[in-house]
Short mmCIF file of C-alpha atoms and ligand atoms in Angstrom, two decimals:
data_model
loop_
_atom_site.label_atom_id
_atom_site.label_comp_id
_atom_site.label_asym_id
_atom_site.label_seq_id
_atom_site.Cartn_x
_atom_site.Cartn_y
_atom_site.Cartn_z
CA MET A 16 -20.19 -7.21 -11.34
CA TYR A 17 -17.74 -9.47 -11.36
CA TYR A 18 -17.88 -13.13 -11.92
CA ALA A 19 -21.28 -12.50 -12.57
CA SER A 20 -22.31 -10.47 -15.71
CA THR A 21 -22.07 -12.02 -19.60
CA PRO A 22 -22.12 -11.30 -22.78
CA GLU A 23 -25.49 -12.45 -22.55
CA MET A 24 -26.19 -10.18 -19.37
CA ALA A 25 -25.36 -6.93 -21.09
CA ALA A 26 -26.63 -7.28 -24.16
CA ALA A 27 -30.60 -8.23 -22.77
CA ALA A 28 -30.01 -5.50 -20.66
CA THR A 29 -28.94 -3.20 -23.14
CA GLY A 30 -31.51 -4.21 -25.47
CA ALA A 31 -34.35 -3.27 -22.93
CA GLY A 32 -33.54 -0.29 -22.90
CA ALA A 33 -31.13 -0.32 -19.69
CA PHE A 34 -27.50 0.25 -19.82
CA GLY A 35 -25.56 -3.12 -19.89
CA PHE A 36 -21.90 -3.64 -18.10
CA ILE A 37 -19.65 -6.65 -18.54
CA ALA A 38 -16.91 -5.47 -15.54
CA ALA A 39 -13.07 -6.84 -17.29
CA GLY A 40 -12.10 -8.82 -13.15
CA PHE A 41 -8.52 -10.17 -14.26
CA THR A 42 -10.53 -11.26 -17.62
CA SER A 43 -7.49 -10.51 -21.01
CA SER A 44 -7.50 -8.05 -23.24
CA ARG A 45 -8.40 -10.60 -25.89
CA ALA A 46 -11.38 -12.59 -24.16
CA LEU A 47 -12.56 -9.22 -23.35
CA VAL A 48 -11.98 -7.42 -26.27
CA GLN A 49 -14.11 -11.57 -27.46
CA ASP A 50 -16.85 -10.48 -24.99
CA ILE A 51 -17.59 -6.76 -25.77
CA GLN A 52 -17.95 -8.58 -29.13
CA ALA A 53 -19.85 -10.86 -28.51
CA THR A 54 -22.62 -8.36 -28.02
CA ARG A 55 -21.80 -6.36 -30.94
CA LYS A 56 -23.01 -10.13 -32.13
CA ILE A 57 -25.94 -10.65 -30.14
CA LEU A 58 -27.58 -6.90 -30.43
CA LYS A 59 -26.81 -7.04 -34.33
CA VAL A 60 -24.21 -3.48 -34.26
CA PRO A 61 -23.23 -2.94 -37.64
CA ALA A 62 -19.54 -2.01 -38.36
CA LYS A 63 -19.93 1.50 -38.13
CA ASP A 64 -22.00 2.17 -34.93
CA PRO A 65 -19.96 2.01 -30.54
CA THR A 66 -20.80 -0.66 -29.33
CA PRO A 67 -24.22 0.29 -26.84
CA ILE A 68 -23.11 -1.56 -23.46
CA GLY A 69 -20.16 -0.26 -20.48
CA VAL A 70 -17.35 -1.57 -19.38
CA GLY A 71 -16.25 -1.94 -15.49
CA LEU A 72 -12.93 -2.47 -14.48
CA LEU A 73 -11.00 -2.16 -11.82
CA GLY A 74 -8.73 0.51 -10.22
CA TRP A 75 -6.22 -1.92 -8.50
CA ILE A 76 -5.98 -3.92 -10.94
CA LEU A 77 -5.71 -1.71 -13.76
CA ASP A 78 -2.31 -0.85 -11.53
CA LYS A 79 -1.15 -4.20 -13.13
CA THR A 80 -2.01 -4.66 -15.81
CA GLU A 81 -1.59 -1.13 -18.00
CA ILE A 82 1.83 -1.46 -16.61
CA SER A 83 2.29 -4.54 -18.28
CA GLU A 84 3.00 -5.99 -21.85
CA ASP A 85 -0.88 -6.21 -21.64
CA PRO A 86 -2.96 -3.41 -20.66
CA ARG A 87 -6.23 -3.57 -20.87
CA LEU A 88 -7.33 0.18 -21.11
CA PRO A 89 -6.31 0.36 -25.28
CA ALA A 90 -7.87 -2.81 -25.85
CA VAL A 91 -10.87 -1.60 -24.44
CA LEU A 92 -10.96 1.06 -26.45
CA ALA A 93 -10.96 0.54 -29.72
CA GLU A 94 -13.90 -1.87 -29.57
CA ARG A 95 -15.86 2.04 -28.77
CA PRO A 96 -17.68 0.55 -26.00
CA ILE A 97 -20.41 3.49 -24.84
CA ALA A 98 -18.46 3.46 -20.96
CA VAL A 99 -15.86 2.53 -18.87
CA TRP A 100 -16.66 1.74 -15.54
CA PHE A 101 -13.95 2.82 -12.58
CA ALA A 102 -13.42 1.28 -8.95
CA PHE A 103 -11.56 1.00 -6.47
CA GLY A 104 -8.35 2.37 -7.70
CA LEU A 105 -6.36 4.51 -5.20
CA ASN A 106 -6.00 7.21 -8.33
CA LEU A 107 -8.64 6.29 -10.88
CA GLY A 108 -8.34 10.22 -11.68
CA LYS A 109 -5.29 8.32 -14.18
CA TYR A 110 -7.02 6.32 -15.56
CA VAL A 111 -10.06 9.42 -16.47
CA THR A 112 -7.18 11.36 -17.95
CA GLN A 113 -6.54 8.47 -20.04
CA VAL A 114 -9.87 7.89 -21.63
CA ARG A 115 -9.99 12.06 -22.24
CA GLU A 116 -6.28 11.80 -24.01
CA TYR A 117 -7.72 8.48 -26.01
CA ASP A 118 -10.77 9.79 -27.04
CA ALA A 119 -9.53 13.69 -27.72
CA SER A 120 -8.80 11.85 -31.35
CA ARG A 121 -11.22 10.10 -32.85
CA GLU A 122 -14.42 11.19 -32.63
CA HIS A 123 -16.08 8.70 -30.77
CA LYS A 124 -16.64 10.10 -26.74
CA THR A 125 -16.32 7.83 -23.81
CA PHE A 126 -18.88 8.11 -21.11
CA ILE A 127 -17.11 7.93 -17.85
CA PHE A 128 -18.40 6.57 -15.01
CA VAL A 129 -16.79 6.41 -11.11
CA ILE A 130 -17.92 4.59 -8.29
CA VAL A 131 -18.37 6.65 -5.18
CA ASN A 132 -18.89 5.55 -1.66
CA ASN A 133 -18.46 9.18 0.45
CA VAL A 134 -18.93 12.44 -0.33
CA ASP A 135 -15.16 12.71 -0.68
CA GLU A 136 -14.56 10.63 -3.18
CA ALA A 137 -17.57 12.19 -4.60
CA ILE A 138 -16.66 15.78 -4.69
CA GLN A 139 -12.85 14.39 -6.49
CA ALA A 140 -13.93 12.94 -9.43
CA ALA A 141 -16.80 14.78 -10.31
CA ASP A 142 -14.95 18.72 -9.37
CA GLY A 143 -11.08 17.08 -10.00
CA TRP A 144 -11.94 14.43 -12.58
CA LYS A 145 -14.58 15.39 -14.41
CA VAL A 146 -16.54 12.40 -14.57
CA ASP A 147 -19.39 12.24 -16.52
CA ALA A 148 -21.38 9.90 -13.24
CA LEU A 149 -21.10 9.17 -10.37
CA VAL A 150 -22.06 6.21 -9.16
CA VAL A 151 -22.90 6.70 -5.69
CA GLN A 152 -22.79 2.95 -3.69
CA GLY A 153 -24.66 2.66 -0.38
CA ILE A 154 -23.02 -0.10 2.43
CA GLU A 155 -25.61 -2.11 1.21
CA ALA A 156 -24.46 -3.31 -1.80
CA GLY A 157 -22.88 -7.12 -3.79
CA GLY A 158 -19.44 -7.59 -3.64
CA HIS A 159 -17.25 -5.48 -2.76
CA GLY A 160 -17.58 -1.62 -1.78
CA ARG A 161 -16.08 0.78 0.85
CA GLY A 162 -16.21 -0.90 4.18
CA ASP A 163 -17.16 2.83 5.80
CA ALA A 164 -19.75 3.52 3.32
CA PRO A 165 -22.63 4.78 5.04
CA PRO A 166 -26.40 3.34 3.77
CA LEU A 167 -27.52 4.43 0.17
CA LEU A 168 -30.50 6.33 1.75
CA THR A 169 -27.64 8.53 3.59
CA LEU A 170 -25.05 8.90 0.97
CA LEU A 171 -27.45 10.21 -2.13
CA PRO A 172 -28.51 13.29 -0.73
CA SER A 173 -25.46 14.18 0.89
CA VAL A 174 -23.65 13.80 -2.41
CA LEU A 175 -26.56 15.63 -3.64
CA ALA A 176 -26.49 18.57 -1.38
CA GLU A 177 -23.15 19.14 -2.03
CA ILE A 178 -22.37 19.07 -5.55
CA PRO A 179 -25.06 21.31 -6.84
CA LEU A 180 -23.11 21.29 -10.20
CA ARG A 181 -22.97 17.66 -11.08
CA PRO A 182 -22.44 14.66 -13.43
CA ALA A 183 -25.24 12.41 -13.51
CA VAL A 184 -25.65 10.37 -9.76
CA ILE A 185 -26.48 6.75 -10.58
CA ALA A 186 -27.72 5.19 -7.00
CA ALA A 187 -26.29 1.54 -6.06
CA GLY A 188 -26.46 -0.55 -2.72
CA GLY A 189 -30.09 -2.90 -2.32
CA ILE A 190 -31.80 -1.93 -5.45
CA SER A 191 -34.07 -4.65 -5.59
CA THR A 192 -38.34 -3.48 -6.11
CA GLY A 193 -39.59 -0.41 -8.78
CA LYS A 194 -41.12 1.38 -5.59
CA GLN A 195 -37.06 1.26 -4.10
CA VAL A 196 -37.01 2.88 -7.64
CA ALA A 197 -39.67 5.96 -8.17
CA GLY A 198 -38.46 7.05 -4.11
CA LEU A 199 -34.66 7.07 -5.46
CA LEU A 200 -35.57 8.89 -8.71
CA THR A 201 -37.77 11.10 -6.41
CA MET A 202 -35.11 12.26 -4.09
CA GLY A 203 -32.89 13.25 -7.34
CA ALA A 204 -30.90 9.99 -8.63
CA ASP A 205 -30.82 10.43 -12.61
CA GLY A 206 -30.51 6.82 -12.74
CA VAL A 207 -30.42 3.32 -10.57
CA VAL A 208 -27.88 0.16 -10.44
CA LEU A 209 -29.67 -3.61 -10.91
CA GLY A 210 -26.71 -5.85 -9.62
CA SER A 211 -27.94 -8.72 -7.68
CA ARG A 212 -31.33 -8.29 -8.82
CA LEU A 213 -29.54 -10.24 -11.52
CA LEU A 214 -28.13 -13.10 -10.22
CA CYS A 215 -30.59 -15.46 -10.82
CA THR A 216 -31.04 -14.67 -13.81
CA PRO A 217 -30.23 -17.51 -17.06
CA GLU A 218 -27.20 -14.86 -18.41
CA CYS A 219 -25.63 -14.63 -14.91
CA MET A 220 -23.10 -16.77 -14.16
CA TYR A 221 -22.73 -17.28 -11.46
CA PRO A 222 -22.87 -21.33 -10.67
CA GLU A 223 -26.13 -23.32 -10.24
CA PRO A 224 -25.66 -23.65 -6.85
CA SER A 225 -24.66 -20.51 -5.55
CA LYS A 226 -28.01 -19.16 -7.84
CA GLU A 227 -30.28 -22.04 -5.44
CA VAL A 228 -29.37 -20.66 -1.75
CA ILE A 229 -29.78 -17.14 -3.14
CA LEU A 230 -32.97 -18.49 -4.17
CA LYS A 231 -34.15 -19.39 -0.63
CA SER A 232 -32.84 -16.47 0.85
CA ASN A 233 -34.13 -14.16 3.65
CA TYR A 234 -34.36 -10.39 3.28
CA SER A 235 -31.18 -8.92 5.34
CA CYS A 236 -29.20 -12.18 4.31
CA THR A 237 -25.97 -10.72 3.64
CA ILE A 238 -23.42 -9.01 5.11
CA ARG A 239 -19.66 -7.27 4.15
CA SER A 240 -16.72 -8.07 5.66
CA ASP A 241 -13.20 -9.01 5.55
CA LEU A 242 -13.33 -13.07 6.01
CA PHE A 243 -14.55 -14.02 2.42
CA ASP A 244 -12.05 -12.92 0.84
CA GLU A 245 -9.18 -13.67 2.60
CA VAL A 246 -10.58 -17.70 2.35
CA ASN A 247 -11.35 -17.17 -1.35
CA GLN A 248 -7.38 -16.05 -1.34
CA THR A 249 -8.68 -12.63 -2.93
CA ALA A 250 -7.47 -10.30 -0.83
CA MET A 251 -6.20 -8.06 -2.77
CA TRP A 252 -8.23 -4.79 -2.27
CA PRO A 253 -6.82 -1.86 -1.43
CA ALA A 254 -7.37 -0.77 1.81
CA GLY A 255 -10.62 0.08 3.30
CA ILE A 256 -12.74 -2.19 0.72
CA ASN A 257 -14.34 -5.82 1.22
CA GLY A 258 -17.14 -7.74 0.31
CA ARG A 259 -21.20 -8.23 1.03
CA ALA A 260 -22.09 -11.92 0.23
CA ILE A 261 -24.19 -14.30 2.19
CA ALA A 262 -23.91 -15.16 5.12
CA ASN A 263 -22.50 -18.10 5.82
CA ASP A 264 -20.20 -20.49 7.84
CA ILE A 265 -17.76 -18.73 6.84
CA ILE A 266 -17.78 -16.30 9.34
CA GLN A 267 -19.52 -18.13 11.26
CA ASP A 268 -16.25 -20.13 11.83
CA ALA A 269 -14.27 -16.77 12.26
CA LYS A 270 -16.96 -16.15 15.28
CA VAL A 271 -16.16 -19.27 17.46
CA GLY A 272 -12.36 -18.28 16.97
CA LEU A 273 -10.56 -20.15 14.32
CA ASN A 274 -7.46 -18.87 12.58
CA LEU A 275 -6.97 -18.82 9.48
CA GLU A 276 -5.67 -21.56 7.98
CA GLU A 277 -8.49 -23.77 9.12
CA ARG A 278 -10.62 -21.97 7.99
CA LEU A 279 -9.12 -22.46 4.74
CA LYS A 280 -9.39 -27.09 5.28
CA LYS A 281 -12.81 -25.54 6.38
CA TYR A 282 -13.80 -23.34 2.87
CA ARG A 283 -11.28 -25.81 1.28
CA ASP A 284 -13.25 -29.26 2.36
CA SER A 285 -16.70 -28.05 2.07
CA LYS A 286 -16.13 -27.14 -2.08
CA VAL A 287 -14.47 -30.68 -2.24
CA ASP A 288 -17.43 -31.96 -0.91
CA GLY A 289 -20.00 -30.09 -2.64
CA LYS A 290 -22.32 -28.54 0.72
CA LEU A 291 -23.61 -25.20 0.18
CA ASN A 292 -22.81 -23.67 3.34
CA ARG A 293 -19.41 -22.32 2.74
CA LEU A 294 -19.62 -20.79 -0.83
CA VAL A 295 -18.57 -17.14 -1.46
CA ILE A 296 -22.00 -15.83 -2.86
CA TRP A 297 -21.01 -12.55 -3.28
CA ALA A 298 -24.41 -10.18 -3.01
CA GLY A 299 -26.29 -7.28 -1.22
CA ASP A 300 -29.42 -7.63 0.69
CA ALA A 301 -31.23 -7.02 -2.60
CA VAL A 302 -31.23 -10.63 -3.27
CA GLY A 303 -33.64 -10.92 -0.13
CA PHE A 304 -36.21 -10.64 -2.83
CA VAL A 305 -35.23 -12.74 -5.81
CA ASN A 306 -37.83 -15.69 -5.26
CA ASN A 307 -37.50 -16.24 -9.13
CA ARG A 308 -35.33 -16.89 -12.20
CA GLU A 309 -37.39 -14.76 -14.40
CA SER A 310 -34.21 -13.11 -17.47
CA THR A 311 -32.62 -9.90 -17.37
CA LYS A 312 -35.15 -8.60 -19.78
CA VAL A 313 -38.04 -9.71 -17.95
CA GLY A 314 -36.31 -8.12 -15.30
CA ILE A 315 -35.82 -4.93 -17.02
CA GLY A 316 -38.74 -4.71 -18.58
CA LEU A 317 -41.03 -4.79 -14.96
CA TYR A 318 -39.32 -1.36 -13.91
CA PHE A 319 -39.91 0.15 -17.09
CA GLU A 320 -43.58 -1.19 -16.79
CA ILE A 321 -43.95 0.35 -12.80
CA PHE A 322 -43.28 3.50 -14.73
CA SER A 323 -45.00 3.36 -17.99
CA ASN A 324 -48.58 3.30 -15.50
C1 FMN B 403 -21.59 -10.73 -8.04
C2 FMN B 403 -21.00 -9.27 -8.23
C3 FMN B 403 -19.82 -8.42 -8.65
C4 FMN B 403 -19.39 -7.50 -8.76
N1 FMN B 403 -18.37 -7.53 -9.47
C5 FMN B 403 -18.06 -5.48 -9.41
C6 FMN B 403 -17.15 -5.20 -10.57
O1 FMN B 403 -16.45 -5.71 -11.08
N2 FMN B 403 -16.59 -3.56 -10.55
C7 FMN B 403 -18.30 -3.20 -9.85
O2 FMN B 403 -17.59 -1.50 -9.76
N3 FMN B 403 -18.44 -4.07 -8.91
C8 FMN B 403 -19.04 -5.28 -9.04
N4 FMN B 403 -19.95 -5.01 -8.21
C9 FMN B 403 -20.58 -4.19 -7.26
C10 FMN B 403 -21.29 -3.32 -8.64
O3 FMN B 403 -21.45 -2.30 -9.08
C11 FMN B 403 -22.96 -2.91 -7.57
O4 FMN B 403 -22.50 -1.51 -7.15
C12 FMN B 403 -23.50 -3.43 -6.97
O5 FMN B 403 -24.59 -4.74 -7.41
C13 FMN B 403 -25.21 -2.91 -6.52
O6 FMN B 403 -25.41 -3.45 -4.73
P1 FMN B 403 -26.20 -4.54 -5.77
O7 FMN B 403 -25.97 -5.78 -5.44
O8 FMN B 403 -26.70 -4.34 -4.22
O9 FMN B 403 -28.12 -4.38 -6.45
C14 FMN B 403 -20.12 -6.58 -8.21
C15 FMN B 403 -21.47 -6.45 -7.25
C16 FMN B 403 -21.90 -8.16 -7.40
C17 FMN B 403 -22.67 -8.73 -6.51
#
């Protein structure tokens, strides 16, 4: 989760028995390598061992960085993370190939996750690119995804039905409770993603005002829209991708017919005045269940407890 996960969060997740990730986003290779090394330090990983976390990389950013003087992928792979996770690009297959080619000349093999938002993308990733895990992300998910993705409870069984000889299938989107996890595993998922559920943990880098808003939010407090990226000036995602965030006056401003310039002014003024009603807070519907600041370790521990009882 870019803007949200930290080395501390990734290390805490892995330390608690889950699979911690850091997100590359726009981070430089140097800073990314420092983050990966920071997780090694926290987890006290000996030099001979791989780094027991994954690194999430956005395809459309890689399209720019990998032809620049500062390519991210070789820098990340040299740190031997146990996994990489690709999402949101027009041709993620070429990065999957790049990882496989890099690994062909060494002992360490990188596990590859790819986000898919519909059955066609799942078939392409599983049968075409031969990825190790499909992250089946429903429309409920916080942050970015295809605006036309089906709900997880439709998408997951569709992918399971269409790809019988498949890689691991990981369910993502709106997951907050042990009962949801149990239901998804019963349906055939091999694992689940906890994203927004962790946004109020002390390890999450979300600013305090964003955490305050989340803690006061109710169920169904989020909406998927292009409007957040517009005012945030991050509207460079591939066509069809938009973002889910806490619904607030950013949406209301468009509803009453303000043009972009007027909306930007209101957004900036609210920021300067320290108001909470126009913050861009990427989050999925899972945050309706977030009502405390428990740590990543405690949060993840609760899920394991549910299954050991
Ligand atoms: C703040 C935030 C940042 C995210 N950043 C990324 C990212 O950098 N790369 C990515 O593949 N997915 C990203 N996602 C989406 C997650 O991978 C995941 O699909 C989502 O969090 C699952 O839904 P949930 O938030 O409802 O649990 C982000 C989600 C959030 C909430």
